[in-house]
CSV table of C-alpha atoms and ligand atoms in Angstrom, one decimal:
chain,number,residue,atom,x,y,z
A,1396,MET,CA,-18.1,-23.4,34.4
A,1397,ALA,CA,-17.6,-24.0,30.7
A,1398,ASP,CA,-20.3,-25.1,29.2
A,1399,MET,CA,-18.3,-26.4,26.0
A,1400,GLU,CA,-15.3,-27.2,25.1
A,1401,THR,CA,-13.0,-27.9,22.7
A,1402,GLN,CA,-9.2,-28.4,21.3
A,1403,VAL,CA,-9.0,-25.2,20.1
A,1404,GLY,CA,-11.3,-22.2,20.9
A,1405,ILE,CA,-10.3,-19.6,17.7
A,1406,VAL,CA,-11.4,-16.2,17.6
A,1407,GLY,CA,-12.3,-14.6,13.8
A,1408,ALA,CA,-13.8,-16.2,10.7
A,1409,GLY,CA,-11.3,-14.6,8.9
A,1410,PRO,CA,-8.8,-16.1,6.2
A,1411,ALA,CA,-7.2,-17.5,9.6
A,1412,GLY,CA,-8.9,-18.2,11.8
A,1413,LEU,CA,-11.6,-19.9,8.9
A,1414,VAL,CA,-7.8,-21.9,7.1
A,1415,LEU,CA,-6.9,-23.0,10.9
A,1416,SER,CA,-10.4,-24.7,11.9
A,1417,HIS,CA,-9.9,-26.6,8.0
A,1418,LEU,CA,-6.4,-27.8,8.7
A,1419,LEU,CA,-7.2,-28.8,12.3
A,1420,HIS,CA,-10.1,-30.7,11.4
A,1421,LEU,CA,-8.2,-32.8,8.7
A,1422,GLU,CA,-5.8,-33.2,11.6
A,1423,GLY,CA,-8.6,-35.2,14.0
A,1424,ILE,CA,-9.0,-31.6,16.1
A,1425,ASP,CA,-11.7,-30.5,17.2
A,1426,SER,CA,-11.9,-26.3,16.7
A,1427,VAL,CA,-15.0,-23.5,17.8
A,1428,VAL,CA,-14.8,-21.0,15.7
A,1429,LEU,CA,-16.2,-17.5,17.1
A,1430,GLU,CA,-17.0,-15.1,15.5
A,1431,GLN,CA,-18.5,-10.9,16.0
A,1432,ARG,CA,-20.1,-10.4,12.8
A,1433,SER,CA,-22.7,-12.4,10.7
A,1434,ARG,CA,-22.1,-15.0,8.4
A,1435,ASP,CA,-24.0,-12.7,5.2
A,1436,TYR,CA,-21.0,-10.0,6.1
A,1437,VAL,CA,-18.0,-11.6,6.8
A,1438,GLU,CA,-18.8,-13.3,3.5
A,1439,SER,CA,-20.2,-9.8,1.4
A,1440,ARG,CA,-17.1,-8.1,3.0
A,1441,VAL,CA,-15.1,-6.8,-0.1
A,1442,ARG,CA,-10.8,-6.8,1.0
A,1443,ALA,CA,-8.1,-8.3,-1.3
A,1444,GLY,CA,-8.3,-10.7,-4.1
A,1445,VAL,CA,-4.6,-12.1,-5.0
A,1446,LEU,CA,-3.5,-15.6,-3.5
A,1447,GLU,CA,-0.1,-16.7,-3.4
A,1448,GLN,CA,1.0,-19.9,-5.6
A,1449,GLY,CA,1.5,-21.5,-2.3
A,1450,SER,CA,-1.9,-20.4,-0.9
A,1451,THR,CA,-4.2,-21.5,-3.9
A,1452,ASP,CA,-2.0,-25.2,-3.6
A,1453,LEU,CA,-2.6,-25.5,0.2
A,1454,LEU,CA,-6.7,-24.7,-0.8
A,1455,VAL,CA,-6.4,-27.5,-3.2
A,1456,SER,CA,-4.8,-29.8,-1.5
A,1457,THR,CA,-6.9,-29.5,1.7
A,1458,GLY,CA,-10.3,-30.3,-0.5
A,1459,VAL,CA,-11.7,-26.6,-0.6
A,1460,GLY,CA,-10.3,-25.8,-3.9
A,1461,GLU,CA,-13.1,-26.7,-6.8
A,1462,ARG,CA,-14.5,-23.1,-6.9
A,1463,LEU,CA,-11.3,-21.4,-6.8
A,1464,LEU,CA,-10.1,-23.5,-9.9
A,1465,ALA,CA,-13.3,-22.7,-11.6
A,1466,GLU,CA,-13.6,-18.9,-10.6
A,1467,GLY,CA,-10.4,-17.8,-10.2
A,1468,ALA,CA,-7.9,-16.4,-12.7
A,1469,VAL,CA,-4.8,-17.2,-13.0
A,1470,HIS,CA,-2.6,-14.6,-13.8
A,1471,GLU,CA,1.3,-15.2,-15.1
A,1472,GLY,CA,2.6,-12.4,-14.6
A,1473,VAL,CA,1.4,-8.5,-13.4
A,1474,ASN,CA,2.6,-4.7,-14.8
A,1475,LEU,CA,4.2,-2.3,-12.9
A,1476,GLN,CA,3.9,1.6,-14.9
A,1477,PHE,CA,5.9,3.7,-14.9
A,1478,ASP,CA,5.1,7.5,-16.3
A,1479,GLY,CA,3.3,5.6,-18.9
A,1480,GLU,CA,5.9,3.0,-19.0
A,1481,ARG,CA,4.7,-0.2,-18.4
A,1482,HIS,CA,7.0,-2.9,-17.2
A,1483,ARG,CA,6.1,-6.9,-17.3
A,1484,ILE,CA,6.7,-9.0,-14.3
A,1485,ASP,CA,6.8,-12.2,-16.4
A,1486,PHE,CA,6.3,-14.9,-13.8
A,1487,THR,CA,6.7,-18.1,-16.3
A,1488,GLU,CA,10.5,-16.4,-16.9
A,1489,LEU,CA,11.6,-15.2,-13.9
A,1490,ALA,CA,9.3,-16.6,-10.9
A,1491,ASP,CA,10.3,-21.1,-12.0
A,1492,GLY,CA,6.5,-20.6,-13.0
A,1493,ARG,CA,5.0,-19.9,-10.4
A,1494,THR,CA,1.9,-18.0,-10.7
A,1495,ILE,CA,-0.3,-16.5,-8.9
A,1496,THR,CA,-4.6,-16.8,-8.8
A,1497,VAL,CA,-7.3,-13.5,-8.5
A,1498,TYR,CA,-10.1,-15.1,-6.6
A,1499,GLY,CA,-12.0,-12.5,-3.6
A,1500,GLN,CA,-11.1,-13.5,0.0
A,1501,GLN,CA,-14.4,-13.3,0.4
A,1502,GLU,CA,-15.3,-16.1,-2.3
A,1503,VAL,CA,-12.2,-18.0,-0.4
A,1504,VAL,CA,-14.4,-16.9,3.7
A,1505,LYS,CA,-17.2,-18.2,1.8
A,1506,ASP,CA,-15.5,-22.4,0.4
A,1507,LEU,CA,-14.3,-22.4,3.7
A,1508,ILE,CA,-17.5,-21.6,5.9
A,1509,GLU,CA,-19.1,-23.9,3.6
A,1510,ALA,CA,-16.8,-27.0,4.4
A,1511,ARG,CA,-16.8,-26.9,7.9
A,1512,LEU,CA,-20.1,-26.6,8.2
A,1513,ALA,CA,-20.5,-30.0,5.3
A,1514,ALA,CA,-18.3,-30.9,8.3
A,1515,GLY,CA,-19.9,-30.4,11.0
A,1516,GLY,CA,-17.8,-28.0,12.6
A,1517,THR,CA,-19.0,-25.2,14.8
A,1518,VAL,CA,-18.6,-21.7,13.5
A,1519,LEU,CA,-20.6,-19.3,15.5
A,1520,PHE,CA,-21.2,-16.1,14.5
A,1521,GLU,CA,-23.0,-12.8,16.0
A,1522,VAL,CA,-20.8,-13.5,19.2
A,1523,ASP,CA,-20.7,-10.7,21.4
A,1524,ASP,CA,-18.0,-10.1,24.8
A,1525,VAL,CA,-15.1,-12.4,23.4
A,1526,GLU,CA,-12.9,-12.7,26.5
A,1527,PRO,CA,-10.1,-14.7,26.8
A,1528,HIS,CA,-9.1,-16.1,30.3
A,1529,ASP,CA,-6.2,-18.0,32.2
A,1530,VAL,CA,-3.7,-18.4,28.9
A,1531,THR,CA,-1.0,-19.3,30.6
A,1532,GLY,CA,-2.5,-22.3,32.7
A,1533,SER,CA,-3.0,-25.3,31.0
A,1534,ARG,CA,-7.3,-25.0,30.3
A,1535,PRO,CA,-7.6,-21.8,28.9
A,1536,THR,CA,-10.9,-20.3,28.0
A,1537,ILE,CA,-13.2,-18.3,26.1
A,1538,THR,CA,-15.8,-16.7,27.8
A,1539,PHE,CA,-19.0,-15.0,24.9
A,1540,ARG,CA,-22.6,-14.0,24.5
A,1541,HIS,CA,-24.6,-15.6,21.8
A,1542,ASP,CA,-28.4,-16.2,21.5
A,1543,GLY,CA,-28.7,-13.7,24.6
A,1544,THR,CA,-26.9,-16.3,27.1
A,1545,ASP,CA,-23.6,-16.6,28.4
A,1546,ARG,CA,-21.3,-19.2,27.6
A,1547,GLU,CA,-17.7,-20.4,28.3
A,1548,LEU,CA,-15.9,-22.1,26.1
A,1549,ALA,CA,-13.3,-24.5,27.4
A,1550,CYS,CA,-9.9,-25.7,25.5
A,1551,ALA,CA,-6.0,-26.3,25.3
A,1552,ALA,CA,-5.4,-23.4,23.4
A,1553,ILE,CA,-6.7,-20.3,22.3
A,1554,ALA,CA,-5.9,-19.1,18.4
A,1555,GLY,CA,-6.3,-15.6,18.2
A,1556,CYS,CA,-7.7,-14.9,14.7
A,1557,ASP,CA,-9.5,-11.9,15.3
A,1558,GLY,CA,-8.0,-9.3,12.7
A,1559,PHE,CA,-6.2,-5.6,13.9
A,1560,HIS,CA,-9.0,-4.3,15.6
A,1561,GLY,CA,-9.2,-8.0,18.1
A,1562,VAL,CA,-9.4,-8.4,21.7
A,1563,CYS,CA,-6.6,-11.3,21.8
A,1564,ARG,CA,-3.4,-9.0,21.4
A,1565,GLY,CA,-4.5,-7.6,24.2
A,1566,VAL,CA,-4.3,-10.8,26.2
A,1567,ILE,CA,-0.4,-10.2,26.0
A,1568,PRO,CA,0.5,-8.0,28.8
A,1569,GLU,CA,2.6,-5.1,27.8
A,1570,HIS,CA,6.2,-5.8,28.9
A,1571,VAL,CA,6.5,-8.9,27.2
A,1572,LEU,CA,4.6,-7.4,23.3
A,1573,ARG,CA,6.7,-5.1,21.3
A,1574,GLU,CA,4.8,-3.7,18.1
A,1575,PHE,CA,6.7,-2.1,15.5
A,1576,GLU,CA,4.3,0.4,14.1
A,1577,ARG,CA,4.7,2.8,10.1
A,1578,GLU,CA,1.6,4.8,8.7
A,1579,TYR,CA,1.8,6.1,5.3
A,1580,PRO,CA,0.8,9.3,4.4
A,1581,PHE,CA,-1.7,7.7,1.6
A,1582,GLY,CA,-4.7,5.5,1.7
A,1583,TRP,CA,-6.0,4.0,-0.9
A,1584,LEU,CA,-9.9,5.1,-2.2
A,1585,GLY,CA,-11.3,1.5,-4.2
A,1586,ILE,CA,-14.0,0.4,-6.1
A,1587,LEU,CA,-15.7,-2.3,-7.2
A,1588,ALA,CA,-17.2,-1.9,-10.7
A,1589,ALA,CA,-19.4,-3.8,-13.3
A,1590,VAL,CA,-17.4,-3.6,-15.9
A,1591,ALA,CA,-15.1,-5.6,-18.1
A,1592,PRO,CA,-11.6,-5.4,-17.2
A,1593,SER,CA,-9.2,-3.7,-19.4
A,1594,THR,CA,-6.4,-5.5,-18.6
A,1595,HIS,CA,-5.8,-9.4,-18.8
A,1596,GLU,CA,-3.3,-8.5,-16.2
A,1597,LEU,CA,-3.0,-6.4,-13.2
A,1598,ILE,CA,-1.2,-2.9,-13.3
A,1599,TYR,CA,0.2,-0.7,-10.4
A,1600,ALA,CA,0.8,2.7,-12.0
A,1601,PHE,CA,3.3,5.4,-10.4
A,1602,HIS,CA,2.0,8.5,-11.6
A,1603,GLU,CA,3.0,12.4,-11.3
A,1604,ARG,CA,-0.5,12.6,-9.7
A,1605,GLY,CA,-0.2,9.3,-7.6
A,1606,PHE,CA,-0.4,5.7,-7.4
A,1607,ALA,CA,-3.5,4.2,-9.2
A,1608,LEU,CA,-4.2,-0.2,-9.8
A,1609,HIS,CA,-6.2,-2.1,-12.1
A,1610,SER,CA,-6.7,-5.4,-10.6
A,1611,LEU,CA,-9.9,-7.3,-11.7
A,1612,ARG,CA,-12.7,-9.8,-10.1
A,1613,SER,CA,-14.3,-11.4,-12.9
A,1614,PRO,CA,-14.6,-10.9,-16.9
A,1615,GLU,CA,-17.4,-8.7,-15.9
A,1616,ILE,CA,-16.2,-7.0,-12.5
A,1617,SER,CA,-13.2,-4.8,-12.0
A,1618,ARG,CA,-11.6,-3.0,-8.6
A,1619,LEU,CA,-9.6,-0.6,-9.5
A,1620,TYR,CA,-7.5,1.9,-6.1
A,1621,VAL,CA,-6.2,4.8,-6.4
A,1622,GLN,CA,-3.7,6.8,-4.1
A,1623,VAL,CA,-5.4,9.6,-2.0
A,1624,ASP,CA,-5.4,11.4,1.5
A,1625,PRO,CA,-6.1,9.1,4.0
A,1626,SER,CA,-8.1,11.6,5.9
A,1627,ASP,CA,-10.0,12.0,3.0
A,1628,ASP,CA,-13.3,11.9,2.6
A,1629,ILE,CA,-15.3,9.6,0.0
A,1630,ALA,CA,-17.9,11.9,-0.6
A,1631,ASN,CA,-15.7,14.3,-1.5
A,1632,TRP,CA,-15.4,11.1,-4.5
A,1633,PRO,CA,-18.2,10.9,-7.2
A,1634,ASP,CA,-17.4,8.7,-9.6
A,1635,GLU,CA,-16.7,10.8,-12.4
A,1636,ARG,CA,-13.6,12.4,-10.5
A,1637,ILE,CA,-12.9,8.1,-9.4
A,1638,TRP,CA,-12.8,8.1,-13.0
A,1639,GLU,CA,-11.6,11.3,-14.3
A,1640,GLU,CA,-8.5,10.3,-12.1
A,1641,LEU,CA,-8.3,6.7,-13.0
A,1642,GLN,CA,-7.4,7.7,-16.3
A,1643,LEU,CA,-5.0,10.0,-16.1
A,1644,ARG,CA,-3.2,8.3,-14.0
A,1645,LEU,CA,-3.3,4.9,-16.0
A,1646,ALA,CA,-2.9,6.0,-19.5
A,1647,SER,CA,-0.7,4.5,-21.1
A,1648,PRO,CA,0.1,4.7,-25.4
A,1649,GLY,CA,-2.8,2.6,-27.2
A,1650,TRP,CA,-4.1,2.3,-24.3
A,1651,THR,CA,-8.2,2.6,-22.9
A,1652,LEU,CA,-9.9,2.3,-19.7
A,1653,ASP,CA,-13.0,1.4,-19.7
A,1654,GLU,CA,-15.5,2.7,-17.5
A,1655,GLY,CA,-18.7,0.6,-15.5
A,1656,PRO,CA,-21.2,2.1,-12.8
A,1657,ILE,CA,-19.5,1.6,-9.7
A,1658,MET,CA,-20.8,-1.1,-7.1
A,1659,GLU,CA,-19.5,-0.4,-4.3
A,1660,LYS,CA,-16.9,2.8,-3.1
A,1661,GLY,CA,-14.3,3.1,-0.1
A,1662,ILE,CA,-11.3,4.9,1.2
A,1663,THR,CA,-9.3,3.2,3.6
A,1664,ALA,CA,-5.8,3.9,5.2
A,1665,MET,CA,-2.4,1.8,5.6
A,1666,ARG,CA,0.5,0.6,7.5
A,1667,SER,CA,2.5,-1.8,8.4
A,1668,TYR,CA,2.8,-3.2,11.6
A,1669,VAL,CA,4.1,-6.9,13.6
A,1670,CYS,CA,3.6,-8.2,17.1
A,1671,GLU,CA,6.2,-9.8,18.9
A,1672,PRO,CA,5.8,-12.7,19.7
A,1673,MET,CA,3.3,-14.2,18.1
A,1674,GLN,CA,1.8,-16.0,21.3
A,1675,HIS,CA,1.8,-16.0,25.1
A,1676,GLY,CA,1.3,-19.0,27.0
A,1677,ASN,CA,-1.4,-21.4,25.0
A,1678,LEU,CA,-1.8,-18.1,22.7
A,1679,PHE,CA,-1.0,-17.5,19.5
A,1680,LEU,CA,-2.6,-14.8,17.4
A,1681,ALA,CA,-2.1,-15.4,13.7
A,1682,GLY,CA,-2.7,-13.6,10.7
A,1683,ASP,CA,-3.9,-9.6,10.7
A,1684,ALA,CA,-3.9,-10.2,14.8
A,1685,ALA,CA,-0.7,-9.9,15.0
A,1686,HIS,CA,0.5,-8.2,11.4
A,1687,ILE,CA,-1.1,-5.5,9.0
A,1688,VAL,CA,0.8,-4.9,6.0
A,1689,PRO,CA,0.0,-2.1,3.2
A,1690,PRO,CA,-1.9,-4.2,0.0
A,1691,THR,CA,0.6,-3.0,-2.4
A,1692,GLY,CA,2.4,-6.5,-2.1
A,1693,ALA,CA,-1.5,-8.3,-2.0
A,1694,LYS,CA,-0.1,-10.0,0.7
A,1695,GLY,CA,-2.5,-9.7,4.2
A,1696,MET,CA,-4.8,-12.7,2.9
A,1697,ASN,CA,-1.5,-15.2,2.0
A,1698,LEU,CA,0.3,-13.7,5.5
A,1699,ALA,CA,-2.5,-14.6,7.9
A,1700,ILE,CA,-2.6,-18.5,5.7
A,1701,ALA,CA,1.5,-19.1,6.0
A,1702,ASP,CA,0.6,-18.5,9.8
A,1703,VAL,CA,-2.3,-20.8,10.2
A,1704,ILE,CA,-0.7,-23.9,8.1
A,1705,VAL,CA,3.1,-23.5,10.4
A,1706,LEU,CA,0.8,-23.2,13.8
A,1707,ALA,CA,-1.5,-26.0,13.1
A,1708,ARG,CA,0.8,-28.1,12.4
A,1709,ALA,CA,2.8,-27.1,15.7
A,1710,LEU,CA,-0.7,-28.5,17.4
A,1711,ALA,CA,-1.1,-31.5,15.3
A,1712,SER,CA,2.3,-32.1,16.7
A,1713,TRP,CA,1.2,-31.5,20.6
A,1714,PHE,CA,-1.9,-33.2,20.3
A,1715,THR,CA,-0.1,-35.9,19.1
A,1716,HIS,CA,3.0,-36.9,19.9
A,1717,SER,CA,3.1,-34.7,22.5
A,1718,THR,CA,6.4,-33.0,21.2
A,1719,ARG,CA,5.2,-28.9,22.5
A,1720,ASP,CA,9.0,-27.8,20.6
A,1721,GLU,CA,7.3,-26.7,17.0
A,1722,LEU,CA,4.6,-25.0,19.0
A,1723,ASP,CA,6.9,-23.0,21.1
A,1724,ARG,CA,8.9,-22.1,17.8
A,1725,TYR,CA,5.8,-20.9,16.6
A,1726,SER,CA,6.3,-17.1,16.7
A,1727,GLN,CA,10.1,-17.9,15.6
A,1728,THR,CA,9.4,-19.2,12.9
A,1729,CYS,CA,6.6,-16.8,11.6
A,1730,LEU,CA,8.2,-13.9,12.5
A,1731,GLY,CA,11.0,-14.7,9.6
A,1732,ARG,CA,8.9,-14.8,6.6
A,1733,VAL,CA,6.2,-11.9,8.1
A,1734,TRP,CA,8.9,-9.7,8.2
A,1735,ARG,CA,10.1,-10.7,4.5
A,1736,VAL,CA,6.5,-10.3,3.9
A,1737,GLN,CA,7.0,-6.5,5.5
A,1738,ASP,CA,10.2,-5.4,3.5
A,1739,PHE,CA,8.2,-6.4,0.2
A,1740,SER,CA,5.3,-4.9,0.7
A,1741,ASN,CA,7.3,-1.8,2.6
A,1742,THR,CA,9.7,-1.6,-0.8
A,1743,MET,CA,6.5,-1.9,-3.0
A,1744,THR,CA,4.7,0.7,-1.6
A,1745,GLU,CA,7.4,2.8,-1.4
A,1746,LEU,CA,8.0,2.3,-5.1
A,1747,MET,CA,5.0,3.4,-6.4
A,1748,HIS,CA,3.6,6.0,-4.4
A,1749,VAL,CA,3.7,9.4,-4.4
A,1750,LEU,CA,5.5,10.4,-1.1
A,1751,PRO,CA,4.0,13.9,0.1
A,1752,GLY,CA,5.8,16.3,0.8
A,1753,GLY,CA,8.7,15.3,-1.4
A,1754,ASP,CA,11.9,14.9,-0.1
A,1755,PRO,CA,14.0,15.4,-2.6
A,1756,PHE,CA,16.1,13.0,-2.0
A,1757,ALA,CA,14.0,9.9,-1.2
A,1758,THR,CA,11.5,11.3,-4.7
A,1759,ARG,CA,15.8,10.8,-6.5
A,1760,VAL,CA,16.3,7.6,-4.8
A,1761,GLN,CA,12.9,6.4,-5.8
A,1762,ARG,CA,12.9,7.7,-9.6
A,1763,ALA,CA,16.6,5.5,-9.7
A,1764,LYS,CA,14.5,2.3,-8.8
A,1765,GLN,CA,11.6,2.3,-10.5
A,1766,ARG,CA,14.5,2.6,-13.3
A,1767,TYR,CA,15.9,0.5,-12.1
A,1768,VAL,CA,12.6,-2.0,-12.5
A,1769,ALA,CA,12.6,-1.2,-16.4
A,1770,SER,CA,16.1,-2.0,-16.2
A,1771,SER,CA,17.0,-5.1,-14.5
A,1772,VAL,CA,16.4,-8.8,-14.8
A,1773,ALA,CA,18.1,-8.9,-11.4
A,1774,MET,CA,15.6,-6.3,-9.7
A,1775,ARG,CA,12.3,-7.8,-11.5
A,1776,ARG,CA,13.1,-11.4,-10.3
A,1777,THR,CA,13.5,-10.1,-6.9
A,1778,ILE,CA,9.5,-9.0,-7.1
A,1779,ALA,CA,8.3,-12.2,-8.9
A,1780,GLU,CA,9.9,-14.1,-6.4
A,1781,ASN,CA,8.5,-12.3,-3.6
A,1782,TYR,CA,5.1,-11.9,-5.8
A,1783,VAL,CA,4.3,-15.1,-6.0
A,1784,GLY,CA,4.6,-16.5,-2.8
A,1785,LEU,CA,8.4,-17.7,-0.6
A,1786,PRO,CA,8.0,-21.1,0.8
A,1787,ILE,CA,6.3,-21.0,4.0
A,1788,GLY,CA,7.8,-22.8,6.9
B,1216,APR,N1,-15.2,-11.5,18.3
B,1216,APR,C1,-14.7,-12.0,17.4
B,1216,APR,N2,-14.7,-12.1,16.0
B,1216,APR,C2,-14.2,-11.5,16.2
B,1216,APR,C3,-14.0,-10.1,16.9
B,1216,APR,C4,-13.8,-10.0,18.6
B,1216,APR,N3,-13.7,-10.0,19.6
B,1216,APR,N4,-13.0,-9.0,16.9
B,1216,APR,C5,-12.7,-9.5,15.4
B,1216,APR,N5,-12.9,-10.2,14.7
B,1216,APR,C6,-13.6,-11.2,13.5
B,1216,APR,C7,-13.9,-10.0,12.3
B,1216,APR,O1,-15.0,-9.7,12.8
B,1216,APR,C8,-13.0,-10.7,11.6
B,1216,APR,O2,-14.1,-11.6,11.1
B,1216,APR,O3,-12.6,-11.7,13.5
B,1216,APR,C9,-11.7,-11.7,11.6
B,1216,APR,C10,-10.8,-10.9,11.6
B,1216,APR,O4,-10.8,-11.9,10.3
B,1216,APR,P1,-9.9,-11.0,9.2
B,1216,APR,O5,-9.9,-8.8,9.3
B,1216,APR,O6,-9.7,-11.0,7.5
B,1216,APR,O7,-8.5,-11.0,9.2
B,1216,APR,P2,-7.5,-12.2,9.2
B,1216,APR,O8,-8.0,-13.5,9.3
B,1216,APR,O9,-6.2,-12.3,10.2
B,1216,APR,O10,-7.9,-12.3,7.7
B,1216,APR,C11,-6.1,-11.5,6.9
B,1216,APR,O11,-7.7,-10.0,6.5
B,1216,APR,O12,-8.4,-7.9,6.6
B,1216,APR,C12,-7.7,-8.4,5.8
B,1216,APR,O13,-5.7,-7.5,4.4
B,1216,APR,C13,-6.8,-8.5,4.9
B,1216,APR,O14,-6.4,-9.9,3.9
B,1216,APR,C14,-5.7,-9.7,4.8
B,1216,APR,C15,-6.2,-10.9,5.8
B,1217,PHB,C1,-7.2,-6.9,-5.3
B,1217,PHB,O1,-7.3,-7.3,-6.2
B,1217,PHB,O2,-8.0,-6.5,-4.8
B,1217,PHB,C2,-6.1,-6.0,-4.8
B,1217,PHB,C3,-4.7,-6.4,-6.2
B,1217,PHB,C4,-3.6,-6.1,-5.8
B,1217,PHB,C5,-3.4,-5.4,-4.8
B,1217,PHB,C6,-4.5,-5.3,-3.6
B,1217,PHB,C7,-5.4,-5.1,-3.5
B,1217,PHB,O3,-2.2,-5.3,-4.5
């Protein structure tokens, strides 16, 4: 027997689960969020940090954008660099004045947790053995363990917002689920450094030694990345070696990169992944649970937010007007954007990384594409409109 009840059971307190819970609350719909990690863990986990215009607008218009507006940095362009030469993608000129905001994902998570708890919402942390049941029936449940007790949550719908390694996707039967995947032969070594950023806008650099990215978090904190072998061990990368590589790859005439103490470092592999459909019965997947993009387009968090905007709207029309059409079309609606973003993330990735093995044909095509970015306003406009984010719907 279920000992708890809600309208929507949400697994995972990342951006997808928390934004969904917040949006449902604004629609008058009750939800419970179940998160396996501690609050402290999810609030300090360093992830990406770029919000599209639409993501920022959503957070601000729904009352969770106060700190984002105060502390986030609005950027009106990004730079793509090929062999030391920088090419600015000017959003003001090329994307109708839409911009991006640089604000760490864990800050978004902190703001949302605070808002949910302040509004009396239920977010349970350190929950184990989460398992969805009866998702094709009208009364799905989620069993889990919390504070040493076995619990059961009854709900009308389950939102699987539990990331790529979560449990919800596994509930969709094998014969229903189609998976599309591409692994890349490179990874990113990312650092957080206590030094003022040497740039006002992001720099994505292609260099014969490999890709590098200069991003930022605040006036005192820089975020930088270098392309490495995905199986490389971080132990092979003492701080001096990381700075040396960054200096070589980001170098541009008349510009200097300031170094500082490295506060955090780690290597992540890169992959593209999509599962279709993103729903089964009354289970709906959102965010990384349904798709992964390589980080070169800065889209992971934005795609998660776009999914749950669609899902919250569809659930609201189901609960409020008893119409299921929108909910039945949830996966189809999301997948249009998901594949657009897969294309953009893949294009940016293949444009900016050194292709190991150096297939001569692919390398020549890549160089031609880089020259096209440098010479064509049309190509830069394509990058700009995708980077700031296409309309959500
Ligand atoms: N039970 C409960 N919670 C779980 C489980 C489980 N079995 N498995 C995973 N989780 C939690 C994770 O601890 C995490 O907090 O689900 C949450 C998923 O959050 P994210 O991984 O942040 O995924 P999402 O909300 O979809 O946001 C996508 O996150 O990975 C980044 O770059 C990605 O920016 C993108 C964003
Ligand atoms: C980041 O700031 O962490 C970041 C920025 C841009 C990306 C990926 C990550 O494309």
